[in-house]
Amino acid sequence: MKVHYLEIVSHDVDAVCNAYEAAHGVEFSAPDELLGGARTCRLPDGTTVGVRGPLRETEDPVVRPYWLVNDIESAVSRIEAQGAKIAMHPMEIPGKGKFAIYIIGSNDHGLWQL
């Protein structure tokens, strides 16, 4: 298992990014509109951390790992059969791959296929 993208939804994006930059010596990008306006930082192992504000009024702050998979459609089918609620069916982000979001055990999780 490998986390491809770690998404942090926060009401104070700059404060979160500034804290990570100060603690870890990293630098976050300008907002990336393809990732919902997330400011991103690439880690040495290739994982990307993205921090963004809520995209809708009802979206709560959350930390959501997106696990890398080879076949997102198959993975979504298998986890749905295990009782997961699919919050976002596989969707392509041009040039970045496909992602999906599911909820199980009262937690948000994500999948990512390159």
mmCIF file with all atom_site columns, C-alpha atoms in Angstrom:
data_model
loop_
_atom_site.group_PDB
_atom_site.id
_atom_site.type_symbol
_atom_site.label_atom_id
_atom_site.label_alt_id
_atom_site.label_comp_id
_atom_site.label_asym_id
_atom_site.label_entity_id
_atom_site.label_seq_id
_atom_site.pdbx_PDB_ins_code
_atom_site.Cartn_x
_atom_site.Cartn_y
_atom_site.Cartn_z
_atom_site.occupancy
_atom_site.B_iso_or_equiv
_atom_site.pdbx_formal_charge
_atom_site.auth_seq_id
_atom_site.auth_comp_id
_atom_site.auth_asym_id
_atom_site.auth_atom_id
_atom_site.pdbx_PDB_model_num
ATOM 1   C CA . MET A 1 1   ? 0.000   0.000  0.000   1.00 0.00 ? 1   MET A CA 1
ATOM 2   C CA . LYS A 1 2   ? 1.236   3.458  -0.894  1.00 0.00 ? 2   LYS A CA 1
ATOM 3   C CA . VAL A 1 3   ? -0.361  6.815  -0.275  1.00 0.00 ? 3   VAL A CA 1
ATOM 4   C CA . HIS A 1 4   ? -0.228  8.755  -3.538  1.00 0.00 ? 4   HIS A CA 1
ATOM 5   C CA . TYR A 1 5   ? -2.017  11.899 -2.367  1.00 0.00 ? 5   TYR A CA 1
ATOM 6   C CA . LEU A 1 6   ? -2.708  13.082 1.169   1.00 0.00 ? 6   LEU A CA 1
ATOM 7   C CA . GLU A 1 7   ? -5.519  15.635 1.116   1.00 0.00 ? 7   GLU A CA 1
ATOM 8   C CA . ILE A 1 8   ? -6.092  18.001 4.016   1.00 0.00 ? 8   ILE A CA 1
ATOM 9   C CA . VAL A 1 9   ? -9.262  20.092 3.952   1.00 0.00 ? 9   VAL A CA 1
ATOM 10  C CA . SER A 1 10  ? -8.979  23.053 6.313   1.00 0.00 ? 10  SER A CA 1
ATOM 11  C CA . HIS A 1 11  ? -10.665 26.344 7.088   1.00 0.00 ? 11  HIS A CA 1
ATOM 12  C CA . ASP A 1 12  ? -7.181  27.950 7.276   1.00 0.00 ? 12  ASP A CA 1
ATOM 13  C CA . VAL A 1 13  ? -5.091  26.648 4.373   1.00 0.00 ? 13  VAL A CA 1
ATOM 14  C CA . ASP A 1 14  ? -2.261  29.136 4.832   1.00 0.00 ? 14  ASP A CA 1
ATOM 15  C CA . ALA A 1 15  ? -1.850  28.327 8.539   1.00 0.00 ? 15  ALA A CA 1
ATOM 16  C CA . VAL A 1 16  ? -1.613  24.590 7.814   1.00 0.00 ? 16  VAL A CA 1
ATOM 17  C CA . CYS A 1 17  ? 0.867   25.105 4.948   1.00 0.00 ? 17  CYS A CA 1
ATOM 18  C CA . ASN A 1 18  ? 2.959   27.534 7.006   1.00 0.00 ? 18  ASN A CA 1
ATOM 19  C CA . ALA A 1 19  ? 3.138   25.073 9.906   1.00 0.00 ? 19  ALA A CA 1
ATOM 20  C CA . TYR A 1 20  ? 4.272   22.211 7.649   1.00 0.00 ? 20  TYR A CA 1
ATOM 21  C CA . GLU A 1 21  ? 6.806   24.465 5.932   1.00 0.00 ? 21  GLU A CA 1
ATOM 22  C CA . ALA A 1 22  ? 8.225   25.596 9.294   1.00 0.00 ? 22  ALA A CA 1
ATOM 23  C CA . ALA A 1 23  ? 8.329   22.119 10.837  1.00 0.00 ? 23  ALA A CA 1
ATOM 24  C CA . HIS A 1 24  ? 9.576   20.161 7.819   1.00 0.00 ? 24  HIS A CA 1
ATOM 25  C CA . GLY A 1 25  ? 11.452  22.633 5.623   1.00 0.00 ? 25  GLY A CA 1
ATOM 26  C CA . VAL A 1 26  ? 9.162   22.028 2.636   1.00 0.00 ? 26  VAL A CA 1
ATOM 27  C CA . GLU A 1 27  ? 7.498   24.503 0.281   1.00 0.00 ? 27  GLU A CA 1
ATOM 28  C CA . PHE A 1 28  ? 3.887   24.479 -0.868  1.00 0.00 ? 28  PHE A CA 1
ATOM 29  C CA . SER A 1 29  ? 2.824   25.578 -4.343  1.00 0.00 ? 29  SER A CA 1
ATOM 30  C CA . ALA A 1 30  ? 0.314   28.180 -5.377  1.00 0.00 ? 30  ALA A CA 1
ATOM 31  C CA . PRO A 1 31  ? -3.260  26.839 -5.559  1.00 0.00 ? 31  PRO A CA 1
ATOM 32  C CA . ASP A 1 32  ? -3.809  24.130 -8.195  1.00 0.00 ? 32  ASP A CA 1
ATOM 33  C CA . GLU A 1 33  ? -7.307  24.531 -9.620  1.00 0.00 ? 33  GLU A CA 1
ATOM 34  C CA . LEU A 1 34  ? -7.311  20.931 -10.925 1.00 0.00 ? 34  LEU A CA 1
ATOM 35  C CA . LEU A 1 35  ? -7.056  19.801 -7.286  1.00 0.00 ? 35  LEU A CA 1
ATOM 36  C CA . GLY A 1 36  ? -9.808  22.048 -5.949  1.00 0.00 ? 36  GLY A CA 1
ATOM 37  C CA . GLY A 1 37  ? -7.439  24.931 -5.291  1.00 0.00 ? 37  GLY A CA 1
ATOM 38  C CA . ALA A 1 38  ? -5.119  22.828 -3.141  1.00 0.00 ? 38  ALA A CA 1
ATOM 39  C CA . ARG A 1 39  ? -1.652  24.097 -2.373  1.00 0.00 ? 39  ARG A CA 1
ATOM 40  C CA . THR A 1 40  ? 0.617   21.080 -2.850  1.00 0.00 ? 40  THR A CA 1
ATOM 41  C CA . CYS A 1 41  ? 3.993   19.813 -1.769  1.00 0.00 ? 41  CYS A CA 1
ATOM 42  C CA . ARG A 1 42  ? 5.806   16.782 -3.204  1.00 0.00 ? 42  ARG A CA 1
ATOM 43  C CA . LEU A 1 43  ? 7.616   14.605 -0.639  1.00 0.00 ? 43  LEU A CA 1
ATOM 44  C CA . PRO A 1 44  ? 10.888  12.789 -1.407  1.00 0.00 ? 44  PRO A CA 1
ATOM 45  C CA . ASP A 1 45  ? 9.075   9.420  -1.755  1.00 0.00 ? 45  ASP A CA 1
ATOM 46  C CA . GLY A 1 46  ? 6.775   10.853 -4.457  1.00 0.00 ? 46  GLY A CA 1
ATOM 47  C CA . THR A 1 47  ? 3.730   11.339 -2.240  1.00 0.00 ? 47  THR A CA 1
ATOM 48  C CA . THR A 1 48  ? 1.925   14.639 -2.744  1.00 0.00 ? 48  THR A CA 1
ATOM 49  C CA . VAL A 1 49  ? 0.367   16.517 0.170   1.00 0.00 ? 49  VAL A CA 1
ATOM 50  C CA . GLY A 1 50  ? -2.440  18.901 -0.771  1.00 0.00 ? 50  GLY A CA 1
ATOM 51  C CA . VAL A 1 51  ? -4.100  21.436 1.514   1.00 0.00 ? 51  VAL A CA 1
ATOM 52  C CA . ARG A 1 52  ? -7.313  23.105 0.375   1.00 0.00 ? 52  ARG A CA 1
ATOM 53  C CA . GLY A 1 53  ? -10.379 24.817 1.727   1.00 0.00 ? 53  GLY A CA 1
ATOM 54  C CA . PRO A 1 54  ? -13.841 23.222 1.688   1.00 0.00 ? 54  PRO A CA 1
ATOM 55  C CA . LEU A 1 55  ? -15.395 23.016 -1.784  1.00 0.00 ? 55  LEU A CA 1
ATOM 56  C CA . ARG A 1 56  ? -18.944 23.244 -0.497  1.00 0.00 ? 56  ARG A CA 1
ATOM 57  C CA . GLU A 1 57  ? -20.627 24.685 2.580   1.00 0.00 ? 57  GLU A CA 1
ATOM 58  C CA . THR A 1 58  ? -21.326 21.219 4.006   1.00 0.00 ? 58  THR A CA 1
ATOM 59  C CA . GLU A 1 59  ? -17.749 19.899 3.638   1.00 0.00 ? 59  GLU A CA 1
ATOM 60  C CA . ASP A 1 60  ? -16.059 19.465 6.998   1.00 0.00 ? 60  ASP A CA 1
ATOM 61  C CA . PRO A 1 61  ? -12.309 19.591 7.592   1.00 0.00 ? 61  PRO A CA 1
ATOM 62  C CA . VAL A 1 62  ? -10.793 16.163 6.957   1.00 0.00 ? 62  VAL A CA 1
ATOM 63  C CA . VAL A 1 63  ? -7.494  14.392 6.362   1.00 0.00 ? 63  VAL A CA 1
ATOM 64  C CA . ARG A 1 64  ? -8.019  11.924 3.510   1.00 0.00 ? 64  ARG A CA 1
ATOM 65  C CA . PRO A 1 65  ? -5.372  9.509  2.194   1.00 0.00 ? 65  PRO A CA 1
ATOM 66  C CA . TYR A 1 66  ? -5.673  8.443  -1.444  1.00 0.00 ? 66  TYR A CA 1
ATOM 67  C CA . TRP A 1 67  ? -4.176  4.989  -1.857  1.00 0.00 ? 67  TRP A CA 1
ATOM 68  C CA . LEU A 1 68  ? -2.517  4.152  -5.157  1.00 0.00 ? 68  LEU A CA 1
ATOM 69  C CA . VAL A 1 69  ? -4.239  1.309  -7.068  1.00 0.00 ? 69  VAL A CA 1
ATOM 70  C CA . ASN A 1 70  ? -3.692  -0.259 -10.478 1.00 0.00 ? 70  ASN A CA 1
ATOM 71  C CA . ASP A 1 71  ? -7.386  -0.591 -11.394 1.00 0.00 ? 71  ASP A CA 1
ATOM 72  C CA . ILE A 1 72  ? -9.627  1.961  -9.701  1.00 0.00 ? 72  ILE A CA 1
ATOM 73  C CA . GLU A 1 73  ? -12.892 0.613  -11.152 1.00 0.00 ? 73  GLU A CA 1
ATOM 74  C CA . SER A 1 74  ? -12.207 -2.862 -9.797  1.00 0.00 ? 74  SER A CA 1
ATOM 75  C CA . ALA A 1 75  ? -11.032 -1.511 -6.425  1.00 0.00 ? 75  ALA A CA 1
ATOM 76  C CA . VAL A 1 76  ? -14.193 0.602  -6.053  1.00 0.00 ? 76  VAL A CA 1
ATOM 77  C CA . SER A 1 77  ? -16.382 -2.417 -6.860  1.00 0.00 ? 77  SER A CA 1
ATOM 78  C CA . ARG A 1 78  ? -14.588 -4.563 -4.289  1.00 0.00 ? 78  ARG A CA 1
ATOM 79  C CA . ILE A 1 79  ? -14.782 -2.003 -1.471  1.00 0.00 ? 79  ILE A CA 1
ATOM 80  C CA . GLU A 1 80  ? -18.427 -1.240 -2.250  1.00 0.00 ? 80  GLU A CA 1
ATOM 81  C CA . ALA A 1 81  ? -19.125 -4.973 -1.870  1.00 0.00 ? 81  ALA A CA 1
ATOM 82  C CA . GLN A 1 82  ? -17.502 -4.718 1.578   1.00 0.00 ? 82  GLN A CA 1
ATOM 83  C CA . GLY A 1 83  ? -20.030 -2.075 2.635   1.00 0.00 ? 83  GLY A CA 1
ATOM 84  C CA . ALA A 1 84  ? -18.257 1.162  1.730   1.00 0.00 ? 84  ALA A CA 1
ATOM 85  C CA . LYS A 1 85  ? -20.377 4.138  0.681   1.00 0.00 ? 85  LYS A CA 1
ATOM 86  C CA . ILE A 1 86  ? -19.011 5.611  -2.548  1.00 0.00 ? 86  ILE A CA 1
ATOM 87  C CA . ALA A 1 87  ? -18.941 9.373  -2.065  1.00 0.00 ? 87  ALA A CA 1
ATOM 88  C CA . MET A 1 88  ? -17.249 10.133 -5.406  1.00 0.00 ? 88  MET A CA 1
ATOM 89  C CA . HIS A 1 89  ? -17.157 7.578  -8.193  1.00 0.00 ? 89  HIS A CA 1
ATOM 90  C CA . PRO A 1 90  ? -13.937 7.392  -10.231 1.00 0.00 ? 90  PRO A CA 1
ATOM 91  C CA . MET A 1 91  ? -13.286 10.688 -11.945 1.00 0.00 ? 91  MET A CA 1
ATOM 92  C CA . GLU A 1 92  ? -10.386 11.710 -14.146 1.00 0.00 ? 92  GLU A CA 1
ATOM 93  C CA . ILE A 1 93  ? -8.287  14.786 -13.488 1.00 0.00 ? 93  ILE A CA 1
ATOM 94  C CA . PRO A 1 94  ? -6.515  15.671 -16.755 1.00 0.00 ? 94  PRO A CA 1
ATOM 95  C CA . GLY A 1 95  ? -2.826  14.863 -16.523 1.00 0.00 ? 95  GLY A CA 1
ATOM 96  C CA . LYS A 1 96  ? -3.076  13.591 -12.937 1.00 0.00 ? 96  LYS A CA 1
ATOM 97  C CA . GLY A 1 97  ? -4.989  10.297 -13.126 1.00 0.00 ? 97  GLY A CA 1
ATOM 98  C CA . LYS A 1 98  ? -8.295  9.113  -11.680 1.00 0.00 ? 98  LYS A CA 1
ATOM 99  C CA . PHE A 1 99  ? -9.520  9.361  -8.104  1.00 0.00 ? 99  PHE A CA 1
ATOM 100 C CA . ALA A 1 100 ? -12.468 8.095  -6.077  1.00 0.00 ? 100 ALA A CA 1
ATOM 101 C CA . ILE A 1 101 ? -13.647 8.726  -2.519  1.00 0.00 ? 101 ILE A CA 1
ATOM 102 C CA . TYR A 1 102 ? -15.378 6.261  -0.219  1.00 0.00 ? 102 TYR A CA 1
ATOM 103 C CA . ILE A 1 103 ? -16.538 6.220  3.382   1.00 0.00 ? 103 ILE A CA 1
ATOM 104 C CA . ILE A 1 104 ? -16.217 3.221  5.648   1.00 0.00 ? 104 ILE A CA 1
ATOM 105 C CA . GLY A 1 105 ? -15.832 3.016  9.408   1.00 0.00 ? 105 GLY A CA 1
ATOM 106 C CA . SER A 1 106 ? -16.992 6.668  9.607   1.00 0.00 ? 106 SER A CA 1
ATOM 107 C CA . ASN A 1 107 ? -13.773 7.756  7.847   1.00 0.00 ? 107 ASN A CA 1
ATOM 108 C CA . ASP A 1 108 ? -13.134 9.229  4.416   1.00 0.00 ? 108 ASP A CA 1
ATOM 109 C CA . HIS A 1 109 ? -10.708 7.307  2.219   1.00 0.00 ? 109 HIS A CA 1
ATOM 110 C CA . GLY A 1 110 ? -9.574  7.755  -1.344  1.00 0.00 ? 110 GLY A CA 1
ATOM 111 C CA . LEU A 1 111 ? -8.179  5.744  -4.222  1.00 0.00 ? 111 LEU A CA 1
ATOM 112 C CA . TRP A 1 112 ? -5.911  7.027  -7.011  1.00 0.00 ? 112 TRP A CA 1
ATOM 113 C CA . GLN A 1 113 ? -4.931  5.451  -10.315 1.00 0.00 ? 113 GLN A CA 1
ATOM 114 C CA . LEU A 1 114 ? -2.194  6.964  -12.449 1.00 0.00 ? 114 LEU A CA 1
#
